[in-house]
mmCIF file of N, CA and C in Angstrom:
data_model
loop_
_atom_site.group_PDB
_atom_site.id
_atom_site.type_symbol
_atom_site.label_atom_id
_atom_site.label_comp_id
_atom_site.label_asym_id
_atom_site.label_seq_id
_atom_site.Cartn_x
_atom_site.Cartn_y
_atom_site.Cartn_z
ATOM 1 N N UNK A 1332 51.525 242.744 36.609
ATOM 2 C CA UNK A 1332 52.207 241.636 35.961
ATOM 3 C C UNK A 1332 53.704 241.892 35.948
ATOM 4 N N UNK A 1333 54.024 240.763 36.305
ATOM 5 C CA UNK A 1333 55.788 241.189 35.793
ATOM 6 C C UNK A 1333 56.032 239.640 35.128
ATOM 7 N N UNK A 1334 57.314 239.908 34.796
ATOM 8 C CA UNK A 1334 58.119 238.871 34.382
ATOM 9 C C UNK A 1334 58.361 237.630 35.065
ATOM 10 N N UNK A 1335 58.098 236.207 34.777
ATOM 11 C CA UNK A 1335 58.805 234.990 35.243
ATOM 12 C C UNK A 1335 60.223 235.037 35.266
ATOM 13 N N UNK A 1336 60.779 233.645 35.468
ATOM 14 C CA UNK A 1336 61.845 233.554 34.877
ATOM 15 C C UNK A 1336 61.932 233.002 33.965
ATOM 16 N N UNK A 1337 60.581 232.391 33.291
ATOM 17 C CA UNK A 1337 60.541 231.219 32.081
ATOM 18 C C UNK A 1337 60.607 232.246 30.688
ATOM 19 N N UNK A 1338 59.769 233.843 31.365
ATOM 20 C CA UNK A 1338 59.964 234.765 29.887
ATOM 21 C C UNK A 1338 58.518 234.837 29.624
ATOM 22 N N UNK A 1339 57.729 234.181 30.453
ATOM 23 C CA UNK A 1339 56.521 234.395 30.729
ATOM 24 C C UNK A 1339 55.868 235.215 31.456
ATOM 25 N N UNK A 1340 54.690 235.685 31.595
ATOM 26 C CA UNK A 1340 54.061 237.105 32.190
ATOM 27 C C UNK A 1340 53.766 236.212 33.658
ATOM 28 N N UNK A 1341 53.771 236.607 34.654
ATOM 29 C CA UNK A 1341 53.538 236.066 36.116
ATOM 30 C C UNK A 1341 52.921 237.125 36.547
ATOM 31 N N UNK A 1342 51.370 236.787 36.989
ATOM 32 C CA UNK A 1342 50.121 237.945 37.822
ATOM 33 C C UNK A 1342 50.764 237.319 38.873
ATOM 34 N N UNK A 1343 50.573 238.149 39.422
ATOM 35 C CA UNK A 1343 50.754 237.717 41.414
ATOM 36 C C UNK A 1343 49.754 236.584 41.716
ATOM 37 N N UNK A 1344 48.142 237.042 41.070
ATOM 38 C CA UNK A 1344 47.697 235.861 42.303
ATOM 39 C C UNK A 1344 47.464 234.838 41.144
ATOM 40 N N UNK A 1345 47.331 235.215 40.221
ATOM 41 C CA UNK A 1345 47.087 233.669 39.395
ATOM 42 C C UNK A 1345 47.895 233.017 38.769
ATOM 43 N N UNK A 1346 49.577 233.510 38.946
ATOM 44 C CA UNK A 1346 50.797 232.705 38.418
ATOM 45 C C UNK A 1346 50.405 232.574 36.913
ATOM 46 N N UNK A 1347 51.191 231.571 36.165
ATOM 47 C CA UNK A 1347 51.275 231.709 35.071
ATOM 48 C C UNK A 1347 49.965 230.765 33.984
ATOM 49 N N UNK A 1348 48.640 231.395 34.725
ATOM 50 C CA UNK A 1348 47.464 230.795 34.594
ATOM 51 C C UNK A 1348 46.441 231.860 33.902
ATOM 52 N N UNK A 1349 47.114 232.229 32.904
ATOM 53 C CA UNK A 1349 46.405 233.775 32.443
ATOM 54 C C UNK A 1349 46.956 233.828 30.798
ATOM 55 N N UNK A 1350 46.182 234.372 30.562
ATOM 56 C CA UNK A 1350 46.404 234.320 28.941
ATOM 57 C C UNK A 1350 45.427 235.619 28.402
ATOM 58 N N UNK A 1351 46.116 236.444 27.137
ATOM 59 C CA UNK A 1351 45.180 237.191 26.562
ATOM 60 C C UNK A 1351 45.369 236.637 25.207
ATOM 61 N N UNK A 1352 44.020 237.099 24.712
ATOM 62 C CA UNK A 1352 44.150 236.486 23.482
ATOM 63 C C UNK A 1352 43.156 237.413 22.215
ATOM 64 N N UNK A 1353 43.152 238.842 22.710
ATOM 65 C CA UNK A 1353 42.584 239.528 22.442
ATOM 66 C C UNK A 1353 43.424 241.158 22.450
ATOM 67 N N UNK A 1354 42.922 241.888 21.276
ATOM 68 C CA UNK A 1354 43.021 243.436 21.796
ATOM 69 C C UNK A 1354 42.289 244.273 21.507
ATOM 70 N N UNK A 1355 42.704 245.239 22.465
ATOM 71 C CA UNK A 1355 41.631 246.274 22.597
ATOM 72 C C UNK A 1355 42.525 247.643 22.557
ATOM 73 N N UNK A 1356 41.538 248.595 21.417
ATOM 74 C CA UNK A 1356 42.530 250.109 21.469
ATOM 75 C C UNK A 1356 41.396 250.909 21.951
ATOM 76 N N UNK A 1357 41.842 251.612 23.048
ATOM 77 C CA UNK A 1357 41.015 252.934 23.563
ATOM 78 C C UNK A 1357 41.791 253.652 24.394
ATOM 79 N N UNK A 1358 41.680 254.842 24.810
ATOM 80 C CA UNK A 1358 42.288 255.870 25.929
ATOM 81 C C UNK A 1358 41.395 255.633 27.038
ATOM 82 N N UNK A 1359 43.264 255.157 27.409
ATOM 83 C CA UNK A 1359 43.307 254.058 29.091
ATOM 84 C C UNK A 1359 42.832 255.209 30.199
ATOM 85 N N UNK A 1360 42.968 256.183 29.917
ATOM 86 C CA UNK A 1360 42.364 257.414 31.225
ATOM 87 C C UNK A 1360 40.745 257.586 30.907
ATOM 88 N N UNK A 1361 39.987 257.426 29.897
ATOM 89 C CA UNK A 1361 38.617 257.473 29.755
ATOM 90 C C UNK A 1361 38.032 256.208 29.859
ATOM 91 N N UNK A 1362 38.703 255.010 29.770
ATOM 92 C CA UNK A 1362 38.256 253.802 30.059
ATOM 93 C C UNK A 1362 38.471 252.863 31.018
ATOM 94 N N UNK A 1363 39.512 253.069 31.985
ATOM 95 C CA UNK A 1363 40.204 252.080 32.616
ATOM 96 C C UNK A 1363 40.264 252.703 34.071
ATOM 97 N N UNK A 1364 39.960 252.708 35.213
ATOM 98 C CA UNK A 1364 39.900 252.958 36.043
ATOM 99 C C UNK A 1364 41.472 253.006 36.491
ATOM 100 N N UNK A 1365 41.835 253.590 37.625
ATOM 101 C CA UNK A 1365 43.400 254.025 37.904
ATOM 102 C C UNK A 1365 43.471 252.629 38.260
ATOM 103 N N UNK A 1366 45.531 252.368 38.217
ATOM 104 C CA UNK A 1366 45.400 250.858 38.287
ATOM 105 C C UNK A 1366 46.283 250.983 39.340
ATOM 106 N N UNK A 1367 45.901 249.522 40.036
ATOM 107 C CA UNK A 1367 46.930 249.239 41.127
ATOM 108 C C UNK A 1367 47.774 249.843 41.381
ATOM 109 N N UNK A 1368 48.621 250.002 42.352
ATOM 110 C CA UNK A 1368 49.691 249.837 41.867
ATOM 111 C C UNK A 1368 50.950 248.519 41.852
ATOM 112 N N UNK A 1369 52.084 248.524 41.324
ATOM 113 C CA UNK A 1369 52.656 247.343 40.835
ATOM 114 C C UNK A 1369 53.158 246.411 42.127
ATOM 115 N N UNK A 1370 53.280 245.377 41.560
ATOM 116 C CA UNK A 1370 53.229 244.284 43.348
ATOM 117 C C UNK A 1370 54.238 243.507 42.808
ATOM 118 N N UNK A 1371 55.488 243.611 43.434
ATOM 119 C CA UNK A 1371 56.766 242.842 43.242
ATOM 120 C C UNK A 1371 56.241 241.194 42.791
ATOM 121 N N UNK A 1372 57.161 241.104 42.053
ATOM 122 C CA UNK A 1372 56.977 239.480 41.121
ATOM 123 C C UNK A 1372 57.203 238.282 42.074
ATOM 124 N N UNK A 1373 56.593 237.314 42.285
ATOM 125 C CA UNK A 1373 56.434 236.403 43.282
ATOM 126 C C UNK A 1373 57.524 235.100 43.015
ATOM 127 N N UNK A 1374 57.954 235.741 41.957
ATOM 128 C CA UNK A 1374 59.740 235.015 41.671
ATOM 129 C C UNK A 1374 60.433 235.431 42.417
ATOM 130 N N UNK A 1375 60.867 236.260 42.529
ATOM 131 C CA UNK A 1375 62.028 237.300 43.507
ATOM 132 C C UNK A 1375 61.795 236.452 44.828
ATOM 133 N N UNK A 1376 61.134 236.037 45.123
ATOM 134 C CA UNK A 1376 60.920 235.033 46.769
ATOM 135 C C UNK A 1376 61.673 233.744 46.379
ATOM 136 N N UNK A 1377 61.069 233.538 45.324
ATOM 137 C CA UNK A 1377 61.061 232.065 45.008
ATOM 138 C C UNK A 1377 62.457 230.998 44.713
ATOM 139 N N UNK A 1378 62.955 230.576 45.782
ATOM 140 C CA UNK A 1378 64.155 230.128 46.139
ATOM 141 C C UNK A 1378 64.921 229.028 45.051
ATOM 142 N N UNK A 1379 63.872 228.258 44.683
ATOM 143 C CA UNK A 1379 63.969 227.205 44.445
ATOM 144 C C UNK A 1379 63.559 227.256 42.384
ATOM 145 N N UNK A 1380 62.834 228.177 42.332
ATOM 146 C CA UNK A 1380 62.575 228.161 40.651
ATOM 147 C C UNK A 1380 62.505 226.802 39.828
ATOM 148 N N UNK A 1381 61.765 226.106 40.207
ATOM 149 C CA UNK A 1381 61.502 224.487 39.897
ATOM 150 C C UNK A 1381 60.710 224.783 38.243
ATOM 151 N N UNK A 1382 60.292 226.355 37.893
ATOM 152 C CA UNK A 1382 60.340 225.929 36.520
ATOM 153 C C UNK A 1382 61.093 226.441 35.796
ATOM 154 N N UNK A 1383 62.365 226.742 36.317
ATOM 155 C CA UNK A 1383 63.750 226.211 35.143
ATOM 156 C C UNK A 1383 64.492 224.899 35.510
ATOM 157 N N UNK A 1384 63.559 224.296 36.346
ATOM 158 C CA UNK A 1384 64.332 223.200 36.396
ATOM 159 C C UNK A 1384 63.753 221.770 35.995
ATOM 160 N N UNK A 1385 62.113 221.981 35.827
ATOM 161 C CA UNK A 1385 61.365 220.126 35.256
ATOM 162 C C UNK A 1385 60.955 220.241 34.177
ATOM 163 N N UNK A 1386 61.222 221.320 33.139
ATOM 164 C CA UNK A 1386 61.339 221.099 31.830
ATOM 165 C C UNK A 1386 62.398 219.799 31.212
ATOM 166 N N UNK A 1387 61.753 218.730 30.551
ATOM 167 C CA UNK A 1387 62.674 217.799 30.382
ATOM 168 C C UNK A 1387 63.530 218.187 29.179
ATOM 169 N N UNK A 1388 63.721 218.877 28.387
ATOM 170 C CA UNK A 1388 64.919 219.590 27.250
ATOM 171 C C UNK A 1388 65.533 220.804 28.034
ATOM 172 N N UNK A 1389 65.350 221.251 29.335
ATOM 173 C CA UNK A 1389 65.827 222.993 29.363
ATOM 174 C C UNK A 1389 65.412 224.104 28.856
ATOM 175 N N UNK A 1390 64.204 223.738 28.173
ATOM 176 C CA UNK A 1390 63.829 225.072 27.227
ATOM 177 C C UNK A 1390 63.534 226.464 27.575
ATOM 178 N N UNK A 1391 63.473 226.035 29.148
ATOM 179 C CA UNK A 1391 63.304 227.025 30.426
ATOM 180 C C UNK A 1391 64.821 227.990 30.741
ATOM 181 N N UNK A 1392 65.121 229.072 30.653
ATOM 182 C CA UNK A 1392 66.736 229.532 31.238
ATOM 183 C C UNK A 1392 66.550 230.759 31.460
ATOM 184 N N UNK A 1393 67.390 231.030 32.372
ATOM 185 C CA UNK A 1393 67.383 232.924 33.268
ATOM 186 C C UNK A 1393 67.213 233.509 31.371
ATOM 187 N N UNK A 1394 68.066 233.171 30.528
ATOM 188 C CA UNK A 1394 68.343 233.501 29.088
ATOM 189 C C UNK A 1394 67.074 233.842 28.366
ATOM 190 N N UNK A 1395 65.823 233.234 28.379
ATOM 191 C CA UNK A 1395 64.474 233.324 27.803
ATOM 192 C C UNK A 1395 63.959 231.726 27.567
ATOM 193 N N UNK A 1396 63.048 231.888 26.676
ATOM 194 C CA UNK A 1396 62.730 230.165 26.167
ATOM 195 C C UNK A 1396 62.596 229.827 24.678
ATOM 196 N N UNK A 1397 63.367 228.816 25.088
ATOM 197 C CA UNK A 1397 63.911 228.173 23.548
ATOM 198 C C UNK A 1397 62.940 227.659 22.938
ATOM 199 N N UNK A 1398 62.185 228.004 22.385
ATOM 200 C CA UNK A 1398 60.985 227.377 21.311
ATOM 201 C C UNK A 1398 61.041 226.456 20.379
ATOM 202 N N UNK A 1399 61.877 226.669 19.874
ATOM 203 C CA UNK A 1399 62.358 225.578 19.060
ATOM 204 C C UNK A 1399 62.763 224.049 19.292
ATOM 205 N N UNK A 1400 63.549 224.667 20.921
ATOM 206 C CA UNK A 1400 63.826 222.986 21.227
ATOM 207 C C UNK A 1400 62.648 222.637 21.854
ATOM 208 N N UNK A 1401 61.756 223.125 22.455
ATOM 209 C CA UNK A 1401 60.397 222.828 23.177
ATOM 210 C C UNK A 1401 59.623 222.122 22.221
ATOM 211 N N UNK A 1402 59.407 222.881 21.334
ATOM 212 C CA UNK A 1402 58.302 222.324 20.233
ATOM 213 C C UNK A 1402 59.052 220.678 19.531
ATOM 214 N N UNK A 1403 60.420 220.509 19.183
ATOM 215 C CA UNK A 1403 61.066 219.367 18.564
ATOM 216 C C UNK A 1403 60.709 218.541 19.564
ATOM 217 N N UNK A 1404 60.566 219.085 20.882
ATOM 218 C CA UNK A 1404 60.681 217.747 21.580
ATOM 219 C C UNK A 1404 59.131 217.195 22.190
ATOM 220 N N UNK A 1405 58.315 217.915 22.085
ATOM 221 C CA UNK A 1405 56.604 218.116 21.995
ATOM 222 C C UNK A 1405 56.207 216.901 20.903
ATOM 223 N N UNK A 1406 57.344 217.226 19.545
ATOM 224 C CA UNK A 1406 56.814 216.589 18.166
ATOM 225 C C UNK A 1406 57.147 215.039 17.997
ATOM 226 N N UNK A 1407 58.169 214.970 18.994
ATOM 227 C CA UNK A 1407 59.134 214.035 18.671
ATOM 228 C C UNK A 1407 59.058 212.895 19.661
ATOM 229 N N UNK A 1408 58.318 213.551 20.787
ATOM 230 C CA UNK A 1408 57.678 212.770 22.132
ATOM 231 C C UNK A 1408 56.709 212.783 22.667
ATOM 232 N N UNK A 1409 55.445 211.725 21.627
ATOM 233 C CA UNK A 1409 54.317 212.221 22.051
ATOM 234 C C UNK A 1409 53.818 211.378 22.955
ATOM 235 N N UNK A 1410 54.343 210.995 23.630
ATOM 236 C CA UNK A 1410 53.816 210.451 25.045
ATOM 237 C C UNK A 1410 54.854 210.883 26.371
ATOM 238 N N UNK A 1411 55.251 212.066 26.199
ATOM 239 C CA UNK A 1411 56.017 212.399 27.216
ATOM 240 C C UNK A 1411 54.885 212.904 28.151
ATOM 241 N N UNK A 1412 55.487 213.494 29.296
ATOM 242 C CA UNK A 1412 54.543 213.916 30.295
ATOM 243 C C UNK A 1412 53.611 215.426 29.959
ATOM 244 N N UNK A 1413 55.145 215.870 29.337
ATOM 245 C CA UNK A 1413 54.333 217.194 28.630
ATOM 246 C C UNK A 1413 53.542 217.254 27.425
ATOM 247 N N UNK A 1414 53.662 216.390 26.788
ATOM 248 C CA UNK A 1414 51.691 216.062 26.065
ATOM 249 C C UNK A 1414 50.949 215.201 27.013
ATOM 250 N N UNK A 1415 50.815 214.630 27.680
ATOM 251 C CA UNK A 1415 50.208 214.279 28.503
ATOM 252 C C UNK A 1415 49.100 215.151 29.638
ATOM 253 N N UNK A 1416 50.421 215.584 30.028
ATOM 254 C CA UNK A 1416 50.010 216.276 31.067
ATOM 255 C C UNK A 1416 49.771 217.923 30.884
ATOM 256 N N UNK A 1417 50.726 218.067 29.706
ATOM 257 C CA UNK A 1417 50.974 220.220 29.661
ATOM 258 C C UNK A 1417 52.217 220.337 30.119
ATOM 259 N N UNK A 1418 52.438 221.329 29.983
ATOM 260 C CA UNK A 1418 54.011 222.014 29.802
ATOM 261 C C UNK A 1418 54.536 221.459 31.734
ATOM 262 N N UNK A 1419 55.444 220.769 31.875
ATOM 263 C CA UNK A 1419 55.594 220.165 33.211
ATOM 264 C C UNK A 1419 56.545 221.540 33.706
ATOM 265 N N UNK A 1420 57.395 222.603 33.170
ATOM 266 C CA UNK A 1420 57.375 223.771 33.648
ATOM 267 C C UNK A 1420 56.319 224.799 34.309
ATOM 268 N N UNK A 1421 55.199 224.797 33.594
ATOM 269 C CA UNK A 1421 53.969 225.724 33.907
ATOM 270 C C UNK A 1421 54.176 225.070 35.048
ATOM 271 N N UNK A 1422 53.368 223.883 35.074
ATOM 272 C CA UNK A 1422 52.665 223.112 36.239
ATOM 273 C C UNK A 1422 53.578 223.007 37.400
ATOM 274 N N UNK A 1423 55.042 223.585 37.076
ATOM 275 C CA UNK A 1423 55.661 223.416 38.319
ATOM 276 C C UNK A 1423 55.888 224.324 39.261
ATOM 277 N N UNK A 1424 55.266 225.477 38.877
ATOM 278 C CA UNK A 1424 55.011 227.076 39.331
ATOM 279 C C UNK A 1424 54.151 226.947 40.998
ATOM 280 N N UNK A 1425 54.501 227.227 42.079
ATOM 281 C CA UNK A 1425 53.631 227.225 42.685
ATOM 282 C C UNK A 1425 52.404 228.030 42.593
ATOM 283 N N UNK A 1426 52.581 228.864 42.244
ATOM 284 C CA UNK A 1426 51.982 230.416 42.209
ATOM 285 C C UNK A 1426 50.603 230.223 41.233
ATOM 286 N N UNK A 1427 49.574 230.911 41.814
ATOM 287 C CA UNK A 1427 48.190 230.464 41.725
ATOM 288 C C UNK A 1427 47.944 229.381 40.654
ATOM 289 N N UNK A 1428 48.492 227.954 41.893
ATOM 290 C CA UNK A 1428 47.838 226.560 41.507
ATOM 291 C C UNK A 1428 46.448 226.377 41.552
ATOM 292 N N UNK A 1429 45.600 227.423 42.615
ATOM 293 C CA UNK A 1429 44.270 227.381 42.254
ATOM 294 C C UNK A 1429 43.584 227.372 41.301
ATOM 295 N N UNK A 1430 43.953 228.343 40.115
ATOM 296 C CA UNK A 1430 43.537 229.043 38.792
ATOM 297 C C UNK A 1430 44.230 227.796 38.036
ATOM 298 N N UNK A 1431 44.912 226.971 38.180
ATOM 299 C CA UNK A 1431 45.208 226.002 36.560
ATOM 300 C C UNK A 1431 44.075 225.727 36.051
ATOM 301 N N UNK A 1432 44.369 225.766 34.415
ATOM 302 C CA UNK A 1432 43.637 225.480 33.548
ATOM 303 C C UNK A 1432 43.193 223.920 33.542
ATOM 304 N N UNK A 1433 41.984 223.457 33.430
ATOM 305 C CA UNK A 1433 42.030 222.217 33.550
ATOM 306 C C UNK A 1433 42.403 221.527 32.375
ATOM 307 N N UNK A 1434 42.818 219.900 32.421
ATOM 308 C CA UNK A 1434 43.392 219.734 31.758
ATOM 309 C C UNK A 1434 43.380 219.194 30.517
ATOM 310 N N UNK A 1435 41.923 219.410 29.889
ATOM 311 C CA UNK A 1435 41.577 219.429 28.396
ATOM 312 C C UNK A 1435 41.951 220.698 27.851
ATOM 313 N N UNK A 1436 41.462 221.760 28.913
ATOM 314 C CA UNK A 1436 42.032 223.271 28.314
ATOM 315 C C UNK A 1436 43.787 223.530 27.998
ATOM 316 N N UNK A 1437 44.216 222.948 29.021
ATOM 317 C CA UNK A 1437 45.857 223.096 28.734
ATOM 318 C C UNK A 1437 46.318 222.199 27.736
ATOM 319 N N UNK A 1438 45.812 221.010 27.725
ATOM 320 C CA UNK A 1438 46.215 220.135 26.366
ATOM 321 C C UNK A 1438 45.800 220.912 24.790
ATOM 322 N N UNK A 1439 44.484 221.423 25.123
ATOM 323 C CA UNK A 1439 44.410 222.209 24.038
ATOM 324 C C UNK A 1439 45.309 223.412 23.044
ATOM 325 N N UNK A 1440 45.434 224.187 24.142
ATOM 326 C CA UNK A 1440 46.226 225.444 24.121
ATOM 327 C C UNK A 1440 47.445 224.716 23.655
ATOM 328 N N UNK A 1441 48.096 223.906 24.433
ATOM 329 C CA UNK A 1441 49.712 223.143 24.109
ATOM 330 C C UNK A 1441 49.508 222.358 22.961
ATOM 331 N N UNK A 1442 48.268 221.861 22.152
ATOM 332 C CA UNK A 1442 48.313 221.080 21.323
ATOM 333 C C UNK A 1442 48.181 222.206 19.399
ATOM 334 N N UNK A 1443 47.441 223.298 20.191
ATOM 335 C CA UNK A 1443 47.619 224.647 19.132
ATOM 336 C C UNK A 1443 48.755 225.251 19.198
ATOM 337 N N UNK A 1444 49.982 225.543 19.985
ATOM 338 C CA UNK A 1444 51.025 226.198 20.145
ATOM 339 C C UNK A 1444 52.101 224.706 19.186
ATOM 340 N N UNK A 1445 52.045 223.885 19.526
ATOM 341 C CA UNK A 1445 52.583 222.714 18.324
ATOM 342 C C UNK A 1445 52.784 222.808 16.944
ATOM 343 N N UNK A 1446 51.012 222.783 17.123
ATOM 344 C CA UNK A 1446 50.631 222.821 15.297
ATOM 345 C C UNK A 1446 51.148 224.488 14.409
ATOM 346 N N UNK A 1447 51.244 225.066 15.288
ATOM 347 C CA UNK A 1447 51.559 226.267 14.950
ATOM 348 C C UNK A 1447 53.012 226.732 14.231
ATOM 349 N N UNK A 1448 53.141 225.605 14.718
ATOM 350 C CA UNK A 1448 55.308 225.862 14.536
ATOM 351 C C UNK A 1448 55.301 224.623 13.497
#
């Protein structure tokens, strides 16, 4: 895993289509088989970075992500594309478009990350 540019975790093959939501404590040498090793971030190619750019507020920046203005504008526009559709940044990721969440699951997730704030 490495870093996006959104400030999000980016797997190589499943892009930003991954989520934990769980933890686990144990000793990683008695449990975890040796790991990969690390595979350059599939940003570093990526010329064009279209998700700092179809976020409709900017909440997206080399800087991190602005939560605050994301969520005001989530609350404040509920028929934008991004309740509609899900975060129109995610979705603009090329990087494992195979793996998207479908789109009751992503409305979900985006409709708990809302209520949350």
């Amino acid at each position: 895993l490495s870093q996006s540019p959104m400030g999000l975790l980016m797997h190589p093959q499943y892009g930003l289509w991954h989520a934990y939501r769980f933890g686990l404590i144990f000793a990683m040498d008695e449990i975890l088989p040796e790991l990969e090793s690390v595979v350059d971030s599939p940003c570093i190619s990526c010329t064009e970075q279209p998700c700092l750019n179809t976020c409709p507020v900017g909440a997206f920046t080399s800087n991190g992500y602005d939560v605050p203005r994301c969520v005001e504008y989530l609350k404040l526009n509920t028929n934008s594309d991004c309740n509609q559709q899900g975060c129109q940044a995610r979705l603009a990721c090329p990087v494992g478009n195979t793996y998207r969440y479908v789109d009751t699951q992503h409305l979900f997730h985006l409709g708990a990350f809302v209520r949350a704030w």
